[in-house]
Coordinates of C-alpha atoms in Angstrom, one line a residue:
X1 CA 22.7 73.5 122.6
X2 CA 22.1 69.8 123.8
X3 CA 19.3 68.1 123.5
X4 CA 18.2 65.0 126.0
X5 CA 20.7 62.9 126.7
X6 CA 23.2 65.5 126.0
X7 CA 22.5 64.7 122.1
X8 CA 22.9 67.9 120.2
X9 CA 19.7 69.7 119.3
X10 CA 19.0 71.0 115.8
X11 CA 21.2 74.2 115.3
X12 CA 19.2 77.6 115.6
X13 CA 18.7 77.9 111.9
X14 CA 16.6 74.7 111.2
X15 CA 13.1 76.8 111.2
X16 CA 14.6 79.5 108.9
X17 CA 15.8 76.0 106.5
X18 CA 12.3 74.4 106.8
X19 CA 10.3 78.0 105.9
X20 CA 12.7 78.5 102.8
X21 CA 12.3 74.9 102.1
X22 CA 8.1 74.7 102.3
X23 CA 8.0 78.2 100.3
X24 CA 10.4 76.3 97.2
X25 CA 8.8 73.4 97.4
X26 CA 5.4 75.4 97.1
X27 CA 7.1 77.4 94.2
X28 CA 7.9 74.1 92.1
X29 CA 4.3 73.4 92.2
X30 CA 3.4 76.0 90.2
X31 CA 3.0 73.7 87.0
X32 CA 1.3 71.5 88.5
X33 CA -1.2 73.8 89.9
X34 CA -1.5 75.0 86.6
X35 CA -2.5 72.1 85.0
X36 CA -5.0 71.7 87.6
X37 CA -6.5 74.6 87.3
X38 CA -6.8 75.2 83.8
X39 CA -8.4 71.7 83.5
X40 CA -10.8 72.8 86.3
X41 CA -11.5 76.0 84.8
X42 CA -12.2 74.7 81.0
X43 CA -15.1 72.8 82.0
X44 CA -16.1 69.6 82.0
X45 CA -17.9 69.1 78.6
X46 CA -15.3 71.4 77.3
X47 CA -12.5 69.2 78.6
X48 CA -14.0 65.9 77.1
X49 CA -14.4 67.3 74.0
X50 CA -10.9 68.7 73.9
X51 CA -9.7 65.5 75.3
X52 CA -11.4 62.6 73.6
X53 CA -11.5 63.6 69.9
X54 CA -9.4 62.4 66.9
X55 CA -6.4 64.6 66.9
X56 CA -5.5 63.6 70.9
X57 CA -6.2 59.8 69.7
X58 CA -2.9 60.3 67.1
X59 CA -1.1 62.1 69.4
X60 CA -1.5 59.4 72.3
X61 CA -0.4 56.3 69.4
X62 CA 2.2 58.4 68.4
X63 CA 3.9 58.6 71.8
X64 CA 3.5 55.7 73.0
X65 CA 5.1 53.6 69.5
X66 CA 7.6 56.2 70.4
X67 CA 8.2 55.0 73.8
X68 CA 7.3 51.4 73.1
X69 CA 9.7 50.9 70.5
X70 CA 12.3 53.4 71.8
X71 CA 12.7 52.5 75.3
X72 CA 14.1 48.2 75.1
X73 CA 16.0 49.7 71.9
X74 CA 17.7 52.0 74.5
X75 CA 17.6 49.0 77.2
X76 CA 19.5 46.5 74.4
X77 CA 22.5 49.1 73.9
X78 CA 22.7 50.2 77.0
X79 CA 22.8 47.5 79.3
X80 CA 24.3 45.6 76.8
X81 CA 26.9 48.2 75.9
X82 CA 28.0 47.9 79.8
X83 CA 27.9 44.6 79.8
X84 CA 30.7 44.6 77.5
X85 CA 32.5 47.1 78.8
X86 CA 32.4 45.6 82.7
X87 CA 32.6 42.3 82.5
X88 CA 33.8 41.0 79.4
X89 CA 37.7 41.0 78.2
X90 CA 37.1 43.5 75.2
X91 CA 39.8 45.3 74.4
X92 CA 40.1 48.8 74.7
X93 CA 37.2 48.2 76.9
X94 CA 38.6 51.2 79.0
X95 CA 38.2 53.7 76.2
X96 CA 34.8 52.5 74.9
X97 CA 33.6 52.9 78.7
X98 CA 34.1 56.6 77.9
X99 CA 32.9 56.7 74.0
X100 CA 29.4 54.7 75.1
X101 CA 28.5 57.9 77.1
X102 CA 29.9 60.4 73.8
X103 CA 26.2 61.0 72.3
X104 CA 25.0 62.5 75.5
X105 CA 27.2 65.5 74.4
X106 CA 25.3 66.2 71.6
X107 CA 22.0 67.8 72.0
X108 CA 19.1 65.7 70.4
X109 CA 17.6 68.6 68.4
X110 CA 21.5 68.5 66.9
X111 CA 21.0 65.0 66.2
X112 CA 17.8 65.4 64.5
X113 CA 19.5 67.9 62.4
X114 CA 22.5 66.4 61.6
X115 CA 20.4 63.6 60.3
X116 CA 17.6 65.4 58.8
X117 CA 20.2 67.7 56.5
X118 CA 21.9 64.7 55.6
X119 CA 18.6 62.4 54.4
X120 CA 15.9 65.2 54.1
X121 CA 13.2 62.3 53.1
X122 CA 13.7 61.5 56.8
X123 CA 10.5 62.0 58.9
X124 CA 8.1 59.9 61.0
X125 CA 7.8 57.4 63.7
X126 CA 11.1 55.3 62.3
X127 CA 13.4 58.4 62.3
X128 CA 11.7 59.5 66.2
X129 CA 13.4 56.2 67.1
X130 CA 16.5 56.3 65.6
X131 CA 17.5 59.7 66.4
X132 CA 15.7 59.7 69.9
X133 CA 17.5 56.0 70.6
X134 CA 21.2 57.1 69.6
X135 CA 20.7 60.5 72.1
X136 CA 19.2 59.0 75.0
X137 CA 20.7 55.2 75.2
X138 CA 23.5 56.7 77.1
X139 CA 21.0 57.6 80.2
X140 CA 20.6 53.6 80.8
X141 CA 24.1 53.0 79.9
X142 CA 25.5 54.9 82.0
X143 CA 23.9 54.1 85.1
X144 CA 23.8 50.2 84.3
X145 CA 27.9 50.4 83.7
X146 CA 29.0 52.3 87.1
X147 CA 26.0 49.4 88.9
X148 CA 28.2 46.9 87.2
X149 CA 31.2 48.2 88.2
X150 CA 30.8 48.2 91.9
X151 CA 28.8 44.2 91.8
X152 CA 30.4 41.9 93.9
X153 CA 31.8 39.3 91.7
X154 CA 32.0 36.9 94.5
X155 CA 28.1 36.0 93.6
X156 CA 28.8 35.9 89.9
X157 CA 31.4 33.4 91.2
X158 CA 29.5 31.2 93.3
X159 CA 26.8 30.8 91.0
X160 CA 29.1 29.8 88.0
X161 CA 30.8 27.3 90.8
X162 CA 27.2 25.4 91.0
X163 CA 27.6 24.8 87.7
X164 CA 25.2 27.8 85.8
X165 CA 27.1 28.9 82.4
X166 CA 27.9 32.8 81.8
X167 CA 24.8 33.3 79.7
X168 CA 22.8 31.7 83.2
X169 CA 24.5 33.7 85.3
X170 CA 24.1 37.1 83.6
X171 CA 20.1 36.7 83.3
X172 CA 19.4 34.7 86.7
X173 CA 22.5 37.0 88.9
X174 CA 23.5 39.7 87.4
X175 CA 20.4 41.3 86.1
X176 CA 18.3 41.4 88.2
X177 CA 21.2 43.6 90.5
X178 CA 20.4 45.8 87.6
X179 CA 17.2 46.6 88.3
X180 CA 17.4 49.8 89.9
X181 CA 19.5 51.3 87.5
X182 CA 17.8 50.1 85.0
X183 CA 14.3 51.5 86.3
X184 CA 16.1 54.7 86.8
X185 CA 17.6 54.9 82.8
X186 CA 14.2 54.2 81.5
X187 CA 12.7 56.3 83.6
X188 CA 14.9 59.7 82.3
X189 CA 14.5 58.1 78.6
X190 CA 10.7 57.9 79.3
X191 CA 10.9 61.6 80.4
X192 CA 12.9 62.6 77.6
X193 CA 10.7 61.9 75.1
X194 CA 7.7 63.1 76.5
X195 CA 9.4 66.5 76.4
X196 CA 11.8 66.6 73.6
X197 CA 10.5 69.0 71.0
X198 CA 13.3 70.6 68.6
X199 CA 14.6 66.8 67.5
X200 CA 10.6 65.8 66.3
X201 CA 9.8 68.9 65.4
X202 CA 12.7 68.9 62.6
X203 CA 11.3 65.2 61.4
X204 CA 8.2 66.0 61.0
X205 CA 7.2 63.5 63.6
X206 CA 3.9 64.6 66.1
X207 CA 3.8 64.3 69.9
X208 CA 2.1 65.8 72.4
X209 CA 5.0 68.5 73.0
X210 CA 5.3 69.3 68.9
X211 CA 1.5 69.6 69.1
X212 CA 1.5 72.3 72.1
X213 CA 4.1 74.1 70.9
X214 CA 1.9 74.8 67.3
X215 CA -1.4 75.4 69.7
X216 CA 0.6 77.8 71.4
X217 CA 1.9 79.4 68.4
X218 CA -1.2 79.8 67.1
X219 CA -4.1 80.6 69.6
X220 CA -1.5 81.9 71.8
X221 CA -2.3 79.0 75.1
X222 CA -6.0 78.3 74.1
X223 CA -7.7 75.8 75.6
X224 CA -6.4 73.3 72.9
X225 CA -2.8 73.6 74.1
X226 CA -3.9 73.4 78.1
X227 CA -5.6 70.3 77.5
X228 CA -2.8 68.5 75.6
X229 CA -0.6 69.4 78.7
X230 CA -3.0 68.0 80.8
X231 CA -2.7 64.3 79.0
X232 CA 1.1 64.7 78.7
X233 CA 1.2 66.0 82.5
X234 CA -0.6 62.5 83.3
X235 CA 1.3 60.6 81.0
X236 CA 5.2 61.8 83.1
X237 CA 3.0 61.1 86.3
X238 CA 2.1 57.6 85.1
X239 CA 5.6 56.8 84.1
X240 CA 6.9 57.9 87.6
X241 CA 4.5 55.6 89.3
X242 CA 5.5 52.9 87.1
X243 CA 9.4 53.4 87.7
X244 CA 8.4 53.3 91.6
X245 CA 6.4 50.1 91.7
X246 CA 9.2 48.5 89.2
X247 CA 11.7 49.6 91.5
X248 CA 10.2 48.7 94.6
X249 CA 11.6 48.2 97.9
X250 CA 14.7 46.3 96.4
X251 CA 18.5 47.4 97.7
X252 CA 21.4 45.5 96.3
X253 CA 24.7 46.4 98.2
X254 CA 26.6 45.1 100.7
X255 CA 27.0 45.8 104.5
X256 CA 30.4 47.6 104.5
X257 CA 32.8 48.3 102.1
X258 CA 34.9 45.0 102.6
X259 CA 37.0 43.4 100.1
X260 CA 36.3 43.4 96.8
X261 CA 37.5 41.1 94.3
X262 CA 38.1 41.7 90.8
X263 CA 35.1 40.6 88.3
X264 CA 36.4 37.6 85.7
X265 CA 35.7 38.9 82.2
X266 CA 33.8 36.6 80.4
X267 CA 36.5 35.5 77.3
X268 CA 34.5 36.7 73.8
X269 CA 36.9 34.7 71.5
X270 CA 35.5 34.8 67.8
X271 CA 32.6 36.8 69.5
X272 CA 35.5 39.7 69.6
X273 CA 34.7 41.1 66.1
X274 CA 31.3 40.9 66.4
X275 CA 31.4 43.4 69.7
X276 CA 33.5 45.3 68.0
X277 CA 31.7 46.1 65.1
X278 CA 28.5 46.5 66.7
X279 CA 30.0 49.3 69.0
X280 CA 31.9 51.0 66.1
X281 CA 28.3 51.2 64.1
X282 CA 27.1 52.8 67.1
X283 CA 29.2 55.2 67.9
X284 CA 29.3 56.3 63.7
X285 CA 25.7 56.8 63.8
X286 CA 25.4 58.6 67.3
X287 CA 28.5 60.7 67.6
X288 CA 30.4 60.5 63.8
X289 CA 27.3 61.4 61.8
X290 CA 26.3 64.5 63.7
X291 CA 30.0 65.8 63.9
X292 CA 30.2 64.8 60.1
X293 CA 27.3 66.9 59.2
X294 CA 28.2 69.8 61.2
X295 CA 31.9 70.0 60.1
X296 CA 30.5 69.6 56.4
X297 CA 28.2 72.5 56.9
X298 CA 30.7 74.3 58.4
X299 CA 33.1 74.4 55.8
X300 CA 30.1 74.6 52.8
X301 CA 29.2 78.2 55.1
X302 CA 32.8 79.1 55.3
X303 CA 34.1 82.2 57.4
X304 CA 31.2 84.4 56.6
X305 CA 28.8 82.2 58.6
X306 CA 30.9 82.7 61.4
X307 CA 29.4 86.2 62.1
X308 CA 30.5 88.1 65.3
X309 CA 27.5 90.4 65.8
X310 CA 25.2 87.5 66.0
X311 CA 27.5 84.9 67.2
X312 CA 29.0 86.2 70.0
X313 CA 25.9 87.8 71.9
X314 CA 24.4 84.1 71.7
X315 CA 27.6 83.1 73.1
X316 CA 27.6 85.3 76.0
X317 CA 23.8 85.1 76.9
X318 CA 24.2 81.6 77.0
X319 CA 27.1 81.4 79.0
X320 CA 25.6 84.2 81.8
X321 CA 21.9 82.1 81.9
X322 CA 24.1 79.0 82.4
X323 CA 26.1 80.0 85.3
X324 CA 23.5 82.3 86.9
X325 CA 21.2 79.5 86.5
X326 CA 23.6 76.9 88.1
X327 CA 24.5 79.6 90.8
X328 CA 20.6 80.2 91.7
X329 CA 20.1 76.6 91.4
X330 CA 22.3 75.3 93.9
X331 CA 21.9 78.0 96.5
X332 CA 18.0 77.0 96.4
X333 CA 18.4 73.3 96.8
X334 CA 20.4 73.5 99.8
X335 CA 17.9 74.1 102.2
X336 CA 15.9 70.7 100.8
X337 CA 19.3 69.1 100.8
X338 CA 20.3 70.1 104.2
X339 CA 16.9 68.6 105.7
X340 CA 17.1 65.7 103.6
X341 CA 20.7 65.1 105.4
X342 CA 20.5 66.4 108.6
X343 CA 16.9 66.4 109.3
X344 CA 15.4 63.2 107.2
X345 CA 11.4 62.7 108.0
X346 CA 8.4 61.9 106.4
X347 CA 8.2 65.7 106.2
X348 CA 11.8 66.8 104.3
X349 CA 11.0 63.8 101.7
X350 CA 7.5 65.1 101.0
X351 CA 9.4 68.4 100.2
X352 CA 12.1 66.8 98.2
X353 CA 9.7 64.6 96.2
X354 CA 7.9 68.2 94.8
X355 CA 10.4 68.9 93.0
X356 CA 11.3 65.5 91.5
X357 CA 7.4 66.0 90.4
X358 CA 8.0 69.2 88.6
X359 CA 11.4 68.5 87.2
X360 CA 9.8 65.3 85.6
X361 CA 7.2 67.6 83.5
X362 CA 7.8 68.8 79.7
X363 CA 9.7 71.9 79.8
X364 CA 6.5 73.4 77.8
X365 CA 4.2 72.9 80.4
X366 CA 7.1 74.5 82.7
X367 CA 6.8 77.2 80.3
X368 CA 3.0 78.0 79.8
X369 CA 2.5 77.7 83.4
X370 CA 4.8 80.6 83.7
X371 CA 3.7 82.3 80.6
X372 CA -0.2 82.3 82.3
X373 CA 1.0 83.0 85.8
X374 CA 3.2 86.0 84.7
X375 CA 0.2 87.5 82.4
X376 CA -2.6 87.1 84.6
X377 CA -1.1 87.9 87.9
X378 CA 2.5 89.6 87.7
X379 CA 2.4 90.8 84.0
X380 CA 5.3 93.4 84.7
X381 CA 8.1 90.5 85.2
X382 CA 6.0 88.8 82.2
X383 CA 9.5 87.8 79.2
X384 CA 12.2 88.9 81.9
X385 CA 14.8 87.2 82.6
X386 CA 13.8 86.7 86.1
X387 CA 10.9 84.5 84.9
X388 CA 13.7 82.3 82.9
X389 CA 15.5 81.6 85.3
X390 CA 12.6 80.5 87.7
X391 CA 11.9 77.8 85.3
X392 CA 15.6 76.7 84.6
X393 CA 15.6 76.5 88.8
X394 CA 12.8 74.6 88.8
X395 CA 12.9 72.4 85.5
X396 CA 17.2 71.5 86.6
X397 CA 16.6 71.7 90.8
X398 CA 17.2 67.6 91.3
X399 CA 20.5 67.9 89.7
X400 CA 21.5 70.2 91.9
X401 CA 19.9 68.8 95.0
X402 CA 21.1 65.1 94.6
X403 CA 24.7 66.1 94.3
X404 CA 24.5 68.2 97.3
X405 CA 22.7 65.7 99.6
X406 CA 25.9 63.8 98.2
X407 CA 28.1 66.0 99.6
X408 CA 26.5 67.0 102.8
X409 CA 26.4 63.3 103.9
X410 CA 30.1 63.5 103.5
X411 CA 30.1 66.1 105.8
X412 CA 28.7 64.7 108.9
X413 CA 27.3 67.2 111.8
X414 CA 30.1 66.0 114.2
X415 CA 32.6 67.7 112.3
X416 CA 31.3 70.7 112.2
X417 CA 30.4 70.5 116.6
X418 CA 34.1 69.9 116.8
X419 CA 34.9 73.1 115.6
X420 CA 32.5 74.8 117.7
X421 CA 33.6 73.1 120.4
X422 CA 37.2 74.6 119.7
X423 CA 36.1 78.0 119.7
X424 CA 34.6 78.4 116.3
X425 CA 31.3 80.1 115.7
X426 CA 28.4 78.2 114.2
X427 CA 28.5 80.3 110.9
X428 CA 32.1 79.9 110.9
X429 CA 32.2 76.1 111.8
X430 CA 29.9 75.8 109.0
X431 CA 31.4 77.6 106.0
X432 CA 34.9 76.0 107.1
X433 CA 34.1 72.9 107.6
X434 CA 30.5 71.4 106.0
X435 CA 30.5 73.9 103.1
X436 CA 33.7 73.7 102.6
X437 CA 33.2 69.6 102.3
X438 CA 30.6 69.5 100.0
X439 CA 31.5 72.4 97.9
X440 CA 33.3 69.6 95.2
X441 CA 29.9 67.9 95.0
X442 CA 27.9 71.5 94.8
X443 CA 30.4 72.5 91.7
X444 CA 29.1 68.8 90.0
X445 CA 25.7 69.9 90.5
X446 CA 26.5 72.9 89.1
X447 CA 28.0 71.5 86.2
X448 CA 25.4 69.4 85.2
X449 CA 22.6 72.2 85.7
X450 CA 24.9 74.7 83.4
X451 CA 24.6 71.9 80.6
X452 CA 21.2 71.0 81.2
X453 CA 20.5 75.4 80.5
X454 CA 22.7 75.4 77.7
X455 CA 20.9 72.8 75.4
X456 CA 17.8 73.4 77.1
X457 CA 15.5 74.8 74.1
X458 CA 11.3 74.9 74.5
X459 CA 11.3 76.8 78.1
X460 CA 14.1 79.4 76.5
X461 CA 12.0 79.4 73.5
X462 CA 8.3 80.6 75.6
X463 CA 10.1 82.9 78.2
X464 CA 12.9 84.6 77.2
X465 CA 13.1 88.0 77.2
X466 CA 12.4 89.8 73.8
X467 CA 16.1 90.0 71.7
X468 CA 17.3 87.5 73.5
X469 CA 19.9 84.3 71.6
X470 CA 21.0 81.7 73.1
X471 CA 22.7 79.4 71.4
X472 CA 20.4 77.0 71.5
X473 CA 17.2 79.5 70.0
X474 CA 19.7 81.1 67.6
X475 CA 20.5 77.2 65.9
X476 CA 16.8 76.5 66.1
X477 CA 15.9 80.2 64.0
X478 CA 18.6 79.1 61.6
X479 CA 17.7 75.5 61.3
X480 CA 14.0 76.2 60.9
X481 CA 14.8 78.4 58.2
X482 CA 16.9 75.4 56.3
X483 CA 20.1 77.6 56.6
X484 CA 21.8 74.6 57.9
X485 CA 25.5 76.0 57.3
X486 CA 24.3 79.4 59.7
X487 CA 22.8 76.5 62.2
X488 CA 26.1 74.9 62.4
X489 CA 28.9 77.3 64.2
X490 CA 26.0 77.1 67.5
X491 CA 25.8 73.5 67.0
X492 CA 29.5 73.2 67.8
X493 CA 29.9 75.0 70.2
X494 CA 26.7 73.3 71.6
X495 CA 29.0 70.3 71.8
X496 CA 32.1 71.8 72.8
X497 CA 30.3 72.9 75.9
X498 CA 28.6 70.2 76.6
X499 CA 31.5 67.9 76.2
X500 CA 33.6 68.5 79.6
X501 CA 30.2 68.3 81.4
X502 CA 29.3 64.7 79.8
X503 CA 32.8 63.7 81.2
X504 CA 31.9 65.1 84.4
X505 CA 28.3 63.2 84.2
X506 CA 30.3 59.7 83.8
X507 CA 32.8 60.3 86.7
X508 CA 30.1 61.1 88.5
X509 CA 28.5 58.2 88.5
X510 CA 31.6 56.2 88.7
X511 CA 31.7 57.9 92.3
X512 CA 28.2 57.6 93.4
X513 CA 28.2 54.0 92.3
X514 CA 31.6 53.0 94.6
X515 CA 29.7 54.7 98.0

């Protein structure tokens, strides 16, 4: 139907895509609400004295060391592991591109492991910041090397031709092109160790997640536990504030796609071994230590750890969460993603910025939010796996949704009218032509939810159903019971899994980066 001016209206299904979309984005703000109301509920003498004593005090330092020291750690590696890979002449600079991202295929509760059965006097704030920097440097690195990789040297060029040397150039031209990207990394970093718990728990190292997860343990979600959510709830709210004003309003592309020159790699000379080294150490320590210590554990357990009646169940529940997950996942971000594409208003972002809310929260406040709502008002669905999976959808929904509002833009609505206008039926013209368009960017989505549930550990650990291993709760029962040879077969496979879906992670962005 056409609109004024013979424009085309929105099709007939746009109120059915904004309903579905208000009642998801409602859904995803269950945790929140949660938070909310338990800190309502508590009392306000009860809250500051819950709040403001000792214990919370330690806690609070202990996180933010973590992320202090942590986070320009991450930043130093990162940026200046793409750095070297983008614009300098390092050889085998193509293959490192690839190794650099490695690490991200190995879960950081593995790490931890890896490292903690290899030095057991390993514990504290020092090993929280090794182990949590050689996991999550990647997330910067990665974004900061495909940002790099689409720069228009042509800038670099004419600043070096008014007579600024490379170091100049880098810190007055290049970076601050990086910002973005390198808001962005910190940002998921940030994130990651508010909510990490296997990799600290195994260290002995406190946070606020370690410390909900023993309240919960032990009073079962008293008031203890609700109130330390409550700080680390503000704490990922605080950080995304911080990654939006740092951010800001910035954009650094250009206006078409043009020309683009190649980039002249800065010549390292007798800098070469240097680089070289510093990458090999890193890559030992983040990838060749954990593989080291599984492989050694592995053969010190021999075949009789490799037991089929526990080990293949694990296998199979975790591969059936991981691709229904991914399956429910992307089917319930379409409708956000559609808007967002088709439809974009003040409205469809509001929507879409719910769930970049919830997604941004500890998986254990995910999980005691679902834990209370399930007891108190639906206690029949209360450790099913329907109550899983509504927190995998809601805790893994952005990966989903920004991959698909990817691939819808690829598929723009005058496609699809030109089928109709041949003939074709609006359902038809759309599953031929749009789904059928974006479907390579909904299968990456996909891909990178499916990994996300398969080393996803606290959430599993809360909700799941009652005899139910994954792979990743079966390694943490064995690990937590120092049988680190009957921890090791799930930590390979762990990192065979997630493998193929890291590669998939750095193509990815290789993609988004050269729109």
């Amino acid at each position: 139907m056409a609109g004024k001016g013979g424009r085309p209206g929105p099709p007939s299904g746009a109120t059915t895509l904004v309903i579905l979309a208000t009642l998801i984005a409602a859904f995803s703000l269950v945790p929140l609400g949660y938070v909310a109301f338990m800190t309502l509920t508590t009392g306000w003498d009860t809250v500051m004295e819950l709040v403001f004593r000792p214990r919370v005090g330690e806690l609070l330092l202990n996180t933010i060391l973590l992320v202090v020291v942590t986070l320009p750690l991450c930043l130093v590696l990162g940026v200046g592991g793409a750095w070297l890979v983008e614009r300098t002449d390092l050889r085998g600079h193509r293959w490192w591109a690839l190794a650099l991202a490695a690490p991200l295929a190995i879960p950081a509760f593995v790490n931890s492991y890896a490292w903690a059965s290899t030095i057991p006097s390993l514990a504290g704030l020092g090993a929280g910041t090794l182990i949590a920097t050689l996991s999550y440097f990647p997330l910067i690195y990665i974004p900061v090397a495909a940002t790099l990789g689409r720069l228009d040297p042509a800038i670099e060029q004419s600043a070096a031709s008014l007579g600024l040397g490379p170091w100049a150039v880098f810190f007055r031209v290049v970076l601050p092109q990086l910002r973005i990207a390198m808001a962005g990394g910190s940002l998921l970093v940030a994130l990651h160790l508010l909510s990490e718990y296997g990799a600290f728990a195994m260290i002995r190292f406190d946070t606020f997640t370690t410390a909900i997860m023993i309240q919960f343990q032990s009073t079962f979600n008293g008031a203890a536990g609700n109130m330390l959510a409550s700080v680390l709830v503000l704490l990922c709210l605080l950080l995304l504030v911080s990654e939006a004003k740092i951010r800001g309003n910035a954009r650094y592309s250009r206006v078409g796609s043009g020309a683009q020159g190649l980039a002249i790699r800065m010549r390292l000379g007798r800098h070469e071994i240097g680089a070289q080294s510093l990458l090999v150490a890193v890559l030992v320590l983040s990838v060749c230590v954990p593989l080291y210590s599984v492989v050694r554990w592995l053969i010190a357990g021999g075949i009789a750890i490799w037991d089929p009646t526990e080990f293949f169940p694990a296998l199979a529940q975790t591969m059936g969460y991981g691709l229904t997950g991914a399956l429910v996942t992307c089917v319930v971000a379409f409708p956000m993603a559609f808007l967002a594409v088709r439809h974009a208003n003040w409205f469809s972002k509001l929507l879409e910025l719910s769930n970049y809310i919830t997604s941004s929260m500890p998986g254990i406040v995910v999980g005691l939010a679902f834990v209370t709502v399930a007891i108190r008002l639906v206690p029949g669905i209360y450790q099913s796996a329907y109550v899983l999976l509504a927190a995998y959808v809601l805790l893994f929904l952005p990966r989903a949704l920004v991959n698909l509002r990817a691939g819808l833009s690829q598929a723009p609505r005058e496609l699809e009218e030109a089928a109709r206008s041949l003939g074709r039926s609006p359902a038809v013209a759309f599953f031929r032509v749009t789904l059928r368009l974006c479907a390579p960017a909904a299968a990456g989505g996909a891909a990178l939810v499916f990994l996300a549930i398969v080393n996803e550990l606290t959430a599993t650990l809360l909700l799941a159903p009652n005899g139910t291993r994954t792979l990743a709760t079966a390694f943490w029962a064995k690990s937590s019971e120092i049988d680190y040879a009957g921890a090791a077969p799930y930590a390979l496979l762990m990192i065979l899994i997630s493998i193929p879906m890291t590669y998939v992670l750095f193509q990815q962005s290789k993609k988004a980066a050269g729109q």
